[in-house]
Amino acid sequence: MTTPLIIDTDPGVDDAFALALAAASPEVELIGVTTVFGNVSLENTTRNALRLLTLLGRDDVPVGVGASRPLVHPHPHLSSAHGSDGLSGFAHTLPEPTRDVDGRDAVTLMRELLERADRPVTIVPIGPLTNVALLLAAHPGLKPKIGRLVVMGGGVNGGNVTATAEFNVWSDPEAARRVLVEEDVPTTVVPMDLTRRCAVSAEWLDALARTSGVAATLVGLTPDYLATYRRFLGWDGMAVHDAVAVAEAVRPGILTATPFPVDVDCSYGPNRGALVVDQRLEVEAPKTLDIAVDADLDGLRAFLFERLSALR
């Protein structure tokens, strides 16, 4: 039996690979996509989501438009890693969508999908956590319908947008704290410490592009993102952060997770947006979250390649 899946996203190059992985995986049923501000503006993330779903032959999946800004403070700036349109300036190479967004906003769409679901739904937030925080605040009675959250975000040992904060959590720390610290939904956090270790090489991307027209189009969205990660990694490759989180949703246990107490720094100082993971051996805490800390990296890359190369 398939697992119903909702992806909350801000596409984004790695989001594009994450959506493609979900579309290519028979273990899950992609029942909804919701968009949020993040890598680029909400207008661009929504347009990118629609175009990507058309490329993937999934115009049947409803797209709900979500938050255009964080819960409390204005968003300081958008990411430059993904280019001006979120897809390295190549969003125009995707097919024009044959439909518009769903009439329901992101929270309403998620609520109705959860209400109708006949089995627990996995939600995979791969952008700022604003939409999910609003859902849980407005509809706490729906929490039993959520099988688990698989969240791409946070850095255990440092960040990428500041010395301590990862982009998704930093973009709306108050929302992240609401979801990760204050709620009681089963949650696995996939931090950038692990996703960066699962970076793929330019050769991997070239080989993927040769497998199909859809794969070639996806790889064609990567130039700006790849250039950024050449500097970060020191070699010719790029991280596919969000696809790693979707891989865990598709195949639970493909990542090795360890429970830790966590907090999110919501102060207005240099550590704002940091995911604080208490790694002490002995600590009393009212709540822990599963933090993905390891994986068979070669096996994970092979899994991603096998699924993405099947796209037609």
PDB file of C-alpha atoms in Angstrom:
ATOM      1  CA  MET A   1       0.000   0.000   0.000  1.00  0.00           C
ATOM      2  CA  THR A   2       1.356   3.404  -0.959  1.00  0.00           C
ATOM      3  CA  THR A   3       1.985   6.233   1.485  1.00  0.00           C
ATOM      4  CA  PRO A   4       0.095   9.477   0.761  1.00  0.00           C
ATOM      5  CA  LEU A   5       2.614  12.291   0.418  1.00  0.00           C
ATOM      6  CA  ILE A   6       2.366  16.086   0.539  1.00  0.00           C
ATOM      7  CA  ILE A   7       5.430  18.146  -0.387  1.00  0.00           C
ATOM      8  CA  ASP A   8       5.703  21.717   0.917  1.00  0.00           C
ATOM      9  CA  THR A   9       8.308  23.408  -1.249  1.00  0.00           C
ATOM     10  CA  ASP A  10      10.051  26.542  -2.535  1.00  0.00           C
ATOM     11  CA  PRO A  11      11.511  25.364  -5.891  1.00  0.00           C
ATOM     12  CA  GLY A  12      14.621  25.696  -6.070  1.00  0.00           C
ATOM     13  CA  VAL A  13      16.945  23.374  -8.007  1.00  0.00           C
ATOM     14  CA  ASP A  14      17.195  20.684  -5.347  1.00  0.00           C
ATOM     15  CA  ASP A  15      13.411  20.959  -4.843  1.00  0.00           C
ATOM     16  CA  ALA A  16      13.038  20.107  -8.539  1.00  0.00           C
ATOM     17  CA  PHE A  17      14.982  16.875  -8.018  1.00  0.00           C
ATOM     18  CA  ALA A  18      12.921  16.165  -4.893  1.00  0.00           C
ATOM     19  CA  LEU A  19       9.617  16.530  -6.752  1.00  0.00           C
ATOM     20  CA  ALA A  20      10.944  14.333  -9.544  1.00  0.00           C
ATOM     21  CA  LEU A  21      11.945  11.646  -7.049  1.00  0.00           C
ATOM     22  CA  ALA A  22       8.464  11.650  -5.520  1.00  0.00           C
ATOM     23  CA  ALA A  23       6.864  11.395  -8.970  1.00  0.00           C
ATOM     24  CA  ALA A  24       9.135   8.482  -9.887  1.00  0.00           C
ATOM     25  CA  SER A  25       8.585   6.448  -6.696  1.00  0.00           C
ATOM     26  CA  PRO A  26       5.783   3.856  -6.616  1.00  0.00           C
ATOM     27  CA  GLU A  27       5.972   3.596  -2.815  1.00  0.00           C
ATOM     28  CA  VAL A  28       4.280   6.984  -2.413  1.00  0.00           C
ATOM     29  CA  GLU A  29       1.198   8.686  -3.788  1.00  0.00           C
ATOM     30  CA  LEU A  30       1.872  12.384  -4.308  1.00  0.00           C
ATOM     31  CA  ILE A  31      -1.488  13.865  -3.342  1.00  0.00           C
ATOM     32  CA  GLY A  32      -0.595  17.534  -3.009  1.00  0.00           C
ATOM     33  CA  VAL A  33       2.093  20.187  -3.376  1.00  0.00           C
ATOM     34  CA  THR A  34       2.076  23.450  -1.439  1.00  0.00           C
ATOM     35  CA  THR A  35       4.338  26.407  -2.125  1.00  0.00           C
ATOM     36  CA  VAL A  36       6.072  28.841   0.183  1.00  0.00           C
ATOM     37  CA  PHE A  37       8.474  31.776  -0.124  1.00  0.00           C
ATOM     38  CA  GLY A  38      12.118  30.865   0.221  1.00  0.00           C
ATOM     39  CA  ASN A  39      14.717  30.361  -2.486  1.00  0.00           C
ATOM     40  CA  VAL A  40      12.839  32.919  -4.602  1.00  0.00           C
ATOM     41  CA  SER A  41       9.571  34.816  -4.253  1.00  0.00           C
ATOM     42  CA  LEU A  42       6.288  32.989  -3.741  1.00  0.00           C
ATOM     43  CA  GLU A  43       5.240  33.920  -7.283  1.00  0.00           C
ATOM     44  CA  ASN A  44       8.318  32.204  -8.702  1.00  0.00           C
ATOM     45  CA  THR A  45       8.206  29.163  -6.408  1.00  0.00           C
ATOM     46  CA  THR A  46       4.568  28.592  -7.365  1.00  0.00           C
ATOM     47  CA  ARG A  47       5.221  29.000 -11.083  1.00  0.00           C
ATOM     48  CA  ASN A  48       8.193  26.642 -10.819  1.00  0.00           C
ATOM     49  CA  ALA A  49       6.136  24.004  -8.991  1.00  0.00           C
ATOM     50  CA  LEU A  50       3.425  24.079 -11.660  1.00  0.00           C
ATOM     51  CA  ARG A  51       5.949  23.817 -14.491  1.00  0.00           C
ATOM     52  CA  LEU A  52       7.860  21.004 -12.822  1.00  0.00           C
ATOM     53  CA  LEU A  53       4.713  18.964 -12.255  1.00  0.00           C
ATOM     54  CA  THR A  54       3.803  19.433 -15.925  1.00  0.00           C
ATOM     55  CA  LEU A  55       7.274  18.213 -16.931  1.00  0.00           C
ATOM     56  CA  LEU A  56       6.792  15.177 -14.691  1.00  0.00           C
ATOM     57  CA  GLY A  57       3.348  14.379 -16.112  1.00  0.00           C
ATOM     58  CA  ARG A  58       1.641  15.148 -12.794  1.00  0.00           C
ATOM     59  CA  ASP A  59      -0.802  17.894 -13.643  1.00  0.00           C
ATOM     60  CA  ASP A  60      -3.281  15.891 -11.565  1.00  0.00           C
ATOM     61  CA  VAL A  61      -1.541  16.966  -8.342  1.00  0.00           C
ATOM     62  CA  PRO A  62      -3.172  20.078  -6.804  1.00  0.00           C
ATOM     63  CA  VAL A  63      -0.868  22.990  -6.006  1.00  0.00           C
ATOM     64  CA  GLY A  64      -1.876  25.240  -3.101  1.00  0.00           C
ATOM     65  CA  VAL A  65      -0.264  28.648  -2.697  1.00  0.00           C
ATOM     66  CA  GLY A  66       1.087  29.316   0.778  1.00  0.00           C
ATOM     67  CA  ALA A  67       2.892  31.950   2.779  1.00  0.00           C
ATOM     68  CA  SER A  68       4.687  34.801   1.058  1.00  0.00           C
ATOM     69  CA  ARG A  69       6.592  35.831   4.200  1.00  0.00           C
ATOM     70  CA  PRO A  70       7.598  34.511   7.649  1.00  0.00           C
ATOM     71  CA  LEU A  71       5.293  34.470  10.645  1.00  0.00           C
ATOM     72  CA  VAL A  72       6.914  37.384  12.497  1.00  0.00           C
ATOM     73  CA  HIS A  73       9.872  39.209  10.979  1.00  0.00           C
ATOM     74  CA  PRO A  74      10.382  40.060   7.295  1.00  0.00           C
ATOM     75  CA  HIS A  75      12.547  37.676   5.317  1.00  0.00           C
ATOM     76  CA  PRO A  76      16.048  39.208   5.181  1.00  0.00           C
ATOM     77  CA  HIS A  77      16.854  38.071   1.640  1.00  0.00           C
ATOM     78  CA  LEU A  78      16.304  35.303  -0.876  1.00  0.00           C
ATOM     79  CA  SER A  79      18.879  32.697  -1.852  1.00  0.00           C
ATOM     80  CA  SER A  80      21.257  33.530  -4.697  1.00  0.00           C
ATOM     81  CA  ALA A  81      22.388  29.939  -5.200  1.00  0.00           C
ATOM     82  CA  HIS A  82      19.394  29.070  -7.365  1.00  0.00           C
ATOM     83  CA  GLY A  83      19.592  31.966  -9.813  1.00  0.00           C
ATOM     84  CA  SER A  84      17.143  34.766 -10.481  1.00  0.00           C
ATOM     85  CA  ASP A  85      14.136  32.513 -11.164  1.00  0.00           C
ATOM     86  CA  GLY A  86      14.998  29.705  -8.742  1.00  0.00           C
ATOM     87  CA  LEU A  87      16.094  27.368 -11.527  1.00  0.00           C
ATOM     88  CA  SER A  88      19.406  28.892 -12.675  1.00  0.00           C
ATOM     89  CA  GLY A  89      17.600  31.166 -15.112  1.00  0.00           C
ATOM     90  CA  PHE A  90      16.247  28.164 -17.029  1.00  0.00           C
ATOM     91  CA  ALA A  91      12.678  27.975 -15.703  1.00  0.00           C
ATOM     92  CA  HIS A  92      11.561  28.947 -19.213  1.00  0.00           C
ATOM     93  CA  THR A  93      12.862  25.596 -20.510  1.00  0.00           C
ATOM     94  CA  LEU A  94      10.102  23.807 -18.596  1.00  0.00           C
ATOM     95  CA  PRO A  95       6.733  23.249 -20.268  1.00  0.00           C
ATOM     96  CA  GLU A  96       4.021  25.780 -19.598  1.00  0.00           C
ATOM     97  CA  PRO A  97       1.458  24.343 -17.163  1.00  0.00           C
ATOM     98  CA  THR A  98      -1.908  23.380 -18.588  1.00  0.00           C
ATOM     99  CA  ARG A  99      -3.740  24.401 -15.399  1.00  0.00           C
ATOM    100  CA  ASP A 100      -3.628  27.040 -12.695  1.00  0.00           C
ATOM    101  CA  VAL A 101      -3.099  26.713  -8.980  1.00  0.00           C
ATOM    102  CA  ASP A 102      -5.764  25.109  -6.839  1.00  0.00           C
ATOM    103  CA  GLY A 103      -8.438  27.445  -5.520  1.00  0.00           C
ATOM    104  CA  ARG A 104      -7.521  26.461  -1.977  1.00  0.00           C
ATOM    105  CA  ASP A 105      -4.597  28.072  -0.168  1.00  0.00           C
ATOM    106  CA  ALA A 106      -1.829  25.828   1.122  1.00  0.00           C
ATOM    107  CA  VAL A 107      -3.224  25.358   4.632  1.00  0.00           C
ATOM    108  CA  THR A 108      -6.746  24.682   3.384  1.00  0.00           C
ATOM    109  CA  LEU A 109      -5.477  22.223   0.790  1.00  0.00           C
ATOM    110  CA  MET A 110      -3.404  20.332   3.366  1.00  0.00           C
ATOM    111  CA  ARG A 111      -6.339  20.309   5.781  1.00  0.00           C
ATOM    112  CA  GLU A 112      -8.731  18.862   3.225  1.00  0.00           C
ATOM    113  CA  LEU A 113      -6.210  16.281   1.986  1.00  0.00           C
ATOM    114  CA  LEU A 114      -5.607  15.152   5.567  1.00  0.00           C
ATOM    115  CA  GLU A 115      -9.322  14.994   6.321  1.00  0.00           C
ATOM    116  CA  ARG A 116      -9.974  12.812   3.268  1.00  0.00           C
ATOM    117  CA  ALA A 117      -7.008  10.504   3.740  1.00  0.00           C
ATOM    118  CA  ASP A 118      -7.805   6.911   4.693  1.00  0.00           C
ATOM    119  CA  ARG A 119      -4.289   6.284   6.050  1.00  0.00           C
ATOM    120  CA  PRO A 120      -1.573   8.402   7.659  1.00  0.00           C
ATOM    121  CA  VAL A 121      -0.080  11.093   5.418  1.00  0.00           C
ATOM    122  CA  THR A 122       3.616  11.954   5.276  1.00  0.00           C
ATOM    123  CA  ILE A 123       4.348  15.660   4.868  1.00  0.00           C
ATOM    124  CA  VAL A 124       7.780  16.651   3.566  1.00  0.00           C
ATOM    125  CA  PRO A 125       8.564  20.333   4.158  1.00  0.00           C
ATOM    126  CA  ILE A 126      11.635  21.232   2.075  1.00  0.00           C
ATOM    127  CA  GLY A 127      11.429  25.007   2.431  1.00  0.00           C
ATOM    128  CA  PRO A 128      10.698  27.397   5.294  1.00  0.00           C
ATOM    129  CA  LEU A 129       8.257  25.842   7.765  1.00  0.00           C
ATOM    130  CA  THR A 130       5.696  28.650   7.710  1.00  0.00           C
ATOM    131  CA  ASN A 131       2.867  26.720   6.026  1.00  0.00           C
ATOM    132  CA  VAL A 132       3.258  23.708   8.292  1.00  0.00           C
ATOM    133  CA  ALA A 133       3.360  25.880  11.424  1.00  0.00           C
ATOM    134  CA  LEU A 134       0.123  27.559  10.335  1.00  0.00           C
ATOM    135  CA  LEU A 135      -1.515  24.197   9.599  1.00  0.00           C
ATOM    136  CA  LEU A 136      -0.650  22.783  13.032  1.00  0.00           C
ATOM    137  CA  ALA A 137      -1.699  25.966  14.813  1.00  0.00           C
ATOM    138  CA  ALA A 138      -5.038  26.274  13.031  1.00  0.00           C
ATOM    139  CA  HIS A 139      -5.972  22.579  12.923  1.00  0.00           C
ATOM    140  CA  PRO A 140      -4.409  20.721  15.861  1.00  0.00           C
ATOM    141  CA  GLY A 141      -7.094  18.055  15.652  1.00  0.00           C
ATOM    142  CA  LEU A 142      -5.588  16.839  12.387  1.00  0.00           C
ATOM    143  CA  LYS A 143      -2.248  15.848  13.910  1.00  0.00           C
ATOM    144  CA  PRO A 144      -3.264  12.157  14.250  1.00  0.00           C
ATOM    145  CA  LYS A 145      -3.744  12.099  10.455  1.00  0.00           C
ATOM    146  CA  ILE A 146      -0.067  12.923   9.926  1.00  0.00           C
ATOM    147  CA  GLY A 147       2.082   9.815   9.864  1.00  0.00           C
ATOM    148  CA  ARG A 148       5.217  11.892  10.183  1.00  0.00           C
ATOM    149  CA  LEU A 149       7.004  14.977   9.015  1.00  0.00           C
ATOM    150  CA  VAL A 150      10.295  14.590   7.154  1.00  0.00           C
ATOM    151  CA  VAL A 151      11.880  18.031   7.341  1.00  0.00           C
ATOM    152  CA  MET A 152      14.878  19.150   5.323  1.00  0.00           C
ATOM    153  CA  GLY A 153      16.453  21.836   7.425  1.00  0.00           C
ATOM    154  CA  GLY A 154      18.927  22.859  10.054  1.00  0.00           C
ATOM    155  CA  GLY A 155      22.583  22.278  10.566  1.00  0.00           C
ATOM    156  CA  VAL A 156      23.892  20.319  13.520  1.00  0.00           C
ATOM    157  CA  ASN A 157      27.428  21.646  13.252  1.00  0.00           C
ATOM    158  CA  GLY A 158      26.971  24.996  11.551  1.00  0.00           C
ATOM    159  CA  GLY A 159      25.012  26.676   8.815  1.00  0.00           C
ATOM    160  CA  ASN A 160      25.131  27.824   5.220  1.00  0.00           C
ATOM    161  CA  VAL A 161      23.454  31.229   5.390  1.00  0.00           C
ATOM    162  CA  THR A 162      25.129  32.266   8.645  1.00  0.00           C
ATOM    163  CA  ALA A 163      27.845  30.610  10.695  1.00  0.00           C
ATOM    164  CA  THR A 164      25.196  28.696  12.640  1.00  0.00           C
ATOM    165  CA  ALA A 165      21.968  28.697  10.622  1.00  0.00           C
ATOM    166  CA  GLU A 166      20.759  26.722   7.617  1.00  0.00           C
ATOM    167  CA  PHE A 167      18.606  28.558   5.076  1.00  0.00           C
ATOM    168  CA  ASN A 168      15.212  26.875   5.612  1.00  0.00           C
ATOM    169  CA  VAL A 169      15.179  27.224   9.404  1.00  0.00           C
ATOM    170  CA  TRP A 170      16.768  30.699   9.296  1.00  0.00           C
ATOM    171  CA  SER A 171      14.087  31.892   6.842  1.00  0.00           C
ATOM    172  CA  ASP A 172      11.392  31.550   9.542  1.00  0.00           C
ATOM    173  CA  PRO A 173      12.837  30.550  12.930  1.00  0.00           C
ATOM    174  CA  GLU A 174       9.565  31.140  14.769  1.00  0.00           C
ATOM    175  CA  ALA A 175       7.734  28.737  12.448  1.00  0.00           C
ATOM    176  CA  ALA A 176      10.555  26.205  12.727  1.00  0.00           C
ATOM    177  CA  ARG A 177      10.456  26.347  16.516  1.00  0.00           C
ATOM    178  CA  ARG A 178       6.684  25.890  16.514  1.00  0.00           C
ATOM    179  CA  VAL A 179       6.950  22.765  14.352  1.00  0.00           C
ATOM    180  CA  LEU A 180      10.147  21.189  15.669  1.00  0.00           C
ATOM    181  CA  VAL A 181      10.021  22.071  19.361  1.00  0.00           C
ATOM    182  CA  GLU A 182       6.459  22.843  20.396  1.00  0.00           C
ATOM    183  CA  GLU A 183       4.456  20.248  18.446  1.00  0.00           C
ATOM    184  CA  ASP A 184       4.177  16.506  19.058  1.00  0.00           C
ATOM    185  CA  VAL A 185       3.973  15.151  15.506  1.00  0.00           C
ATOM    186  CA  PRO A 186       6.480  12.352  14.733  1.00  0.00           C
ATOM    187  CA  THR A 187       9.306  14.122  12.923  1.00  0.00           C
ATOM    188  CA  THR A 188      12.571  13.252  11.223  1.00  0.00           C
ATOM    189  CA  VAL A 189      14.921  16.162  10.545  1.00  0.00           C
ATOM    190  CA  VAL A 190      17.320  15.778   7.623  1.00  0.00           C
ATOM    191  CA  PRO A 191      20.044  18.372   8.288  1.00  0.00           C
ATOM    192  CA  MET A 192      22.481  19.864   5.820  1.00  0.00           C
ATOM    193  CA  ASP A 193      25.383  18.071   7.573  1.00  0.00           C
ATOM    194  CA  LEU A 194      24.135  14.842   5.995  1.00  0.00           C
ATOM    195  CA  THR A 195      22.672  16.189   2.751  1.00  0.00           C
ATOM    196  CA  ARG A 196      25.919  17.953   1.868  1.00  0.00           C
ATOM    197  CA  ARG A 197      27.793  14.678   2.320  1.00  0.00           C
ATOM    198  CA  CYS A 198      25.460  13.152  -0.256  1.00  0.00           C
ATOM    199  CA  ALA A 199      26.402  15.683  -2.937  1.00  0.00           C
ATOM    200  CA  VAL A 200      26.456  14.349  -6.504  1.00  0.00           C
ATOM    201  CA  SER A 201      29.216  14.966  -9.032  1.00  0.00           C
ATOM    202  CA  ALA A 202      29.005  16.688 -12.397  1.00  0.00           C
ATOM    203  CA  GLU A 203      29.731  13.286 -13.932  1.00  0.00           C
ATOM    204  CA  TRP A 204      26.712  11.846 -12.091  1.00  0.00           C
ATOM    205  CA  LEU A 205      24.564  14.643 -13.492  1.00  0.00           C
ATOM    206  CA  ASP A 206      25.906  14.146 -17.026  1.00  0.00           C
ATOM    207  CA  ALA A 207      25.133  10.432 -16.838  1.00  0.00           C
ATOM    208  CA  LEU A 208      21.623  11.174 -15.543  1.00  0.00           C
ATOM    209  CA  ALA A 209      21.005  13.654 -18.377  1.00  0.00           C
ATOM    210  CA  ARG A 210      21.693  10.931 -20.933  1.00  0.00           C
ATOM    211  CA  THR A 211      18.920   8.675 -19.606  1.00  0.00           C
ATOM    212  CA  SER A 212      15.854  10.608 -20.811  1.00  0.00           C
ATOM    213  CA  GLY A 213      14.544  13.927 -22.014  1.00  0.00           C
ATOM    214  CA  VAL A 214      12.947  14.625 -18.632  1.00  0.00           C
ATOM    215  CA  ALA A 215      16.207  13.925 -16.812  1.00  0.00           C
ATOM    216  CA  ALA A 216      18.104  16.111 -19.294  1.00  0.00           C
ATOM    217  CA  THR A 217      15.683  18.959 -18.615  1.00  0.00           C
ATOM    218  CA  LEU A 218      16.179  18.600 -14.861  1.00  0.00           C
ATOM    219  CA  VAL A 219      19.956  18.622 -15.215  1.00  0.00           C
ATOM    220  CA  GLY A 220      19.619  21.660 -17.463  1.00  0.00           C
ATOM    221  CA  LEU A 221      18.274  23.604 -14.462  1.00  0.00           C
ATOM    222  CA  THR A 222      21.505  23.245 -12.472  1.00  0.00           C
ATOM    223  CA  PRO A 223      24.220  25.619 -13.856  1.00  0.00           C
ATOM    224  CA  ASP A 224      23.977  28.436 -11.281  1.00  0.00           C
ATOM    225  CA  TYR A 225      23.423  26.007  -8.424  1.00  0.00           C
ATOM    226  CA  LEU A 226      26.325  23.836  -9.572  1.00  0.00           C
ATOM    227  CA  ALA A 227      28.607  26.875  -9.812  1.00  0.00           C
ATOM    228  CA  THR A 228      27.738  27.834  -6.231  1.00  0.00           C
ATOM    229  CA  TYR A 229      28.445  24.362  -4.919  1.00  0.00           C
ATOM    230  CA  ARG A 230      31.756  24.117  -6.745  1.00  0.00           C
ATOM    231  CA  ARG A 231      32.878  26.903  -4.424  1.00  0.00           C
ATOM    232  CA  PHE A 232      31.290  25.371  -1.312  1.00  0.00           C
ATOM    233  CA  LEU A 233      32.440  21.808  -1.906  1.00  0.00           C
ATOM    234  CA  GLY A 234      35.789  22.476  -3.559  1.00  0.00           C
ATOM    235  CA  TRP A 235      35.003  19.969  -6.317  1.00  0.00           C
ATOM    236  CA  ASP A 236      32.677  19.765  -9.319  1.00  0.00           C
ATOM    237  CA  GLY A 237      29.403  18.705  -7.772  1.00  0.00           C
ATOM    238  CA  MET A 238      26.290  19.896  -5.955  1.00  0.00           C
ATOM    239  CA  ALA A 239      24.132  19.000  -2.979  1.00  0.00           C
ATOM    240  CA  VAL A 240      20.623  17.694  -3.598  1.00  0.00           C
ATOM    241  CA  HIS A 241      19.436  18.477  -0.067  1.00  0.00           C
ATOM    242  CA  ASP A 242      15.693  18.180  -0.606  1.00  0.00           C
ATOM    243  CA  ALA A 243      15.870  14.985  -2.633  1.00  0.00           C
ATOM    244  CA  VAL A 244      17.597  13.296   0.316  1.00  0.00           C
ATOM    245  CA  ALA A 245      14.643  14.169   2.552  1.00  0.00           C
ATOM    246  CA  VAL A 246      12.179  12.818  -0.018  1.00  0.00           C
ATOM    247  CA  ALA A 247      14.262   9.638  -0.266  1.00  0.00           C
ATOM    248  CA  GLU A 248      13.682   9.071   3.470  1.00  0.00           C
ATOM    249  CA  ALA A 249       9.953   9.643   2.982  1.00  0.00           C
ATOM    250  CA  VAL A 250       9.865   7.220   0.062  1.00  0.00           C
ATOM    251  CA  ARG A 251      11.978   4.549   1.744  1.00  0.00           C
ATOM    252  CA  PRO A 252      11.864   5.005   5.535  1.00  0.00           C
ATOM    253  CA  GLY A 253      15.159   4.016   7.092  1.00  0.00           C
ATOM    254  CA  ILE A 254      17.328   4.760   4.070  1.00  0.00           C
ATOM    255  CA  LEU A 255      18.868   7.344   6.402  1.00  0.00           C
ATOM    256  CA  THR A 256      20.155   6.480   9.873  1.00  0.00           C
ATOM    257  CA  ALA A 257      18.525   8.681  12.503  1.00  0.00           C
ATOM    258  CA  THR A 258      19.316   9.264  16.174  1.00  0.00           C
ATOM    259  CA  PRO A 259      16.977  10.988  18.675  1.00  0.00           C
ATOM    260  CA  PHE A 260      18.243  14.244  20.153  1.00  0.00           C
ATOM    261  CA  PRO A 261      16.671  17.107  22.110  1.00  0.00           C
ATOM    262  CA  VAL A 262      16.493  20.188  19.901  1.00  0.00           C
ATOM    263  CA  ASP A 263      15.666  23.866  20.046  1.00  0.00           C
ATOM    264  CA  VAL A 264      15.624  26.705  17.529  1.00  0.00           C
ATOM    265  CA  ASP A 265      17.271  30.039  18.308  1.00  0.00           C
ATOM    266  CA  CYS A 266      14.676  32.768  17.717  1.00  0.00           C
ATOM    267  CA  SER A 267      16.724  35.587  19.202  1.00  0.00           C
ATOM    268  CA  TYR A 268      17.667  38.554  17.058  1.00  0.00           C
ATOM    269  CA  GLY A 269      21.415  37.991  17.231  1.00  0.00           C
ATOM    270  CA  PRO A 270      24.178  36.186  15.347  1.00  0.00           C
ATOM    271  CA  ASN A 271      22.732  32.728  16.130  1.00  0.00           C
ATOM    272  CA  ARG A 272      19.204  33.486  14.917  1.00  0.00           C
ATOM    273  CA  GLY A 273      17.781  30.500  13.070  1.00  0.00           C
ATOM    274  CA  ALA A 274      20.281  27.994  14.439  1.00  0.00           C
ATOM    275  CA  LEU A 275      19.043  24.457  15.092  1.00  0.00           C
ATOM    276  CA  VAL A 276      20.375  23.666  18.563  1.00  0.00           C
ATOM    277  CA  VAL A 277      20.939  19.909  18.866  1.00  0.00           C
ATOM    278  CA  ASP A 278      21.880  18.653  22.335  1.00  0.00           C
ATOM    279  CA  GLN A 279      24.395  15.877  21.659  1.00  0.00           C
ATOM    280  CA  ARG A 280      25.325  15.191  25.280  1.00  0.00           C
ATOM    281  CA  LEU A 281      25.298  11.524  26.193  1.00  0.00           C
ATOM    282  CA  GLU A 282      23.042  11.944  29.208  1.00  0.00           C
ATOM    283  CA  VAL A 283      20.375  14.615  29.209  1.00  0.00           C
ATOM    284  CA  GLU A 284      16.824  14.764  30.455  1.00  0.00           C
ATOM    285  CA  ALA A 285      14.499  16.318  27.889  1.00  0.00           C
ATOM    286  CA  PRO A 286      10.720  16.349  27.505  1.00  0.00           C
ATOM    287  CA  LYS A 287      10.994  15.755  23.777  1.00  0.00           C
ATOM    288  CA  THR A 288      13.472  14.476  21.223  1.00  0.00           C
ATOM    289  CA  LEU A 289      13.465  14.499  17.433  1.00  0.00           C
ATOM    290  CA  ASP A 290      14.971  11.955  15.094  1.00  0.00           C
ATOM    291  CA  ILE A 291      17.949  13.624  13.405  1.00  0.00           C
ATOM    292  CA  ALA A 292      19.296  11.889  10.294  1.00  0.00           C
ATOM    293  CA  VAL A 293      22.998  11.565  10.962  1.00  0.00           C
ATOM    294  CA  ASP A 294      24.278   8.964   8.506  1.00  0.00           C
ATOM    295  CA  ALA A 295      23.510   6.904   5.416  1.00  0.00           C
ATOM    296  CA  ASP A 296      25.097   4.544   2.938  1.00  0.00           C
ATOM    297  CA  LEU A 297      26.026   7.469   0.721  1.00  0.00           C
ATOM    298  CA  ASP A 298      26.929   5.440  -2.362  1.00  0.00           C
ATOM    299  CA  GLY A 299      23.734   3.437  -1.980  1.00  0.00           C
ATOM    300  CA  LEU A 300      21.706   6.619  -1.581  1.00  0.00           C
ATOM    301  CA  ARG A 301      23.201   8.157  -4.729  1.00  0.00           C
ATOM    302  CA  ALA A 302      22.507   4.927  -6.598  1.00  0.00           C
ATOM    303  CA  PHE A 303      18.895   4.966  -5.391  1.00  0.00           C
ATOM    304  CA  LEU A 304      18.445   8.558  -6.546  1.00  0.00           C
ATOM    305  CA  PHE A 305      19.974   7.785  -9.936  1.00  0.00           C
ATOM    306  CA  GLU A 306      17.870   4.661 -10.438  1.00  0.00           C
ATOM    307  CA  ARG A 307      14.610   6.499  -9.695  1.00  0.00           C
ATOM    308  CA  LEU A 308      15.395   9.702 -11.588  1.00  0.00           C
ATOM    309  CA  SER A 309      16.688   7.830 -14.625  1.00  0.00           C
ATOM    310  CA  ALA A 310      13.317   6.056 -14.892  1.00  0.00           C
ATOM    311  CA  LEU A 311      11.512   9.317 -15.642  1.00  0.00           C
ATOM    312  CA  ARG A 312      10.024   9.518 -19.118  1.00  0.00           C
TER     313      ARG A 312
END
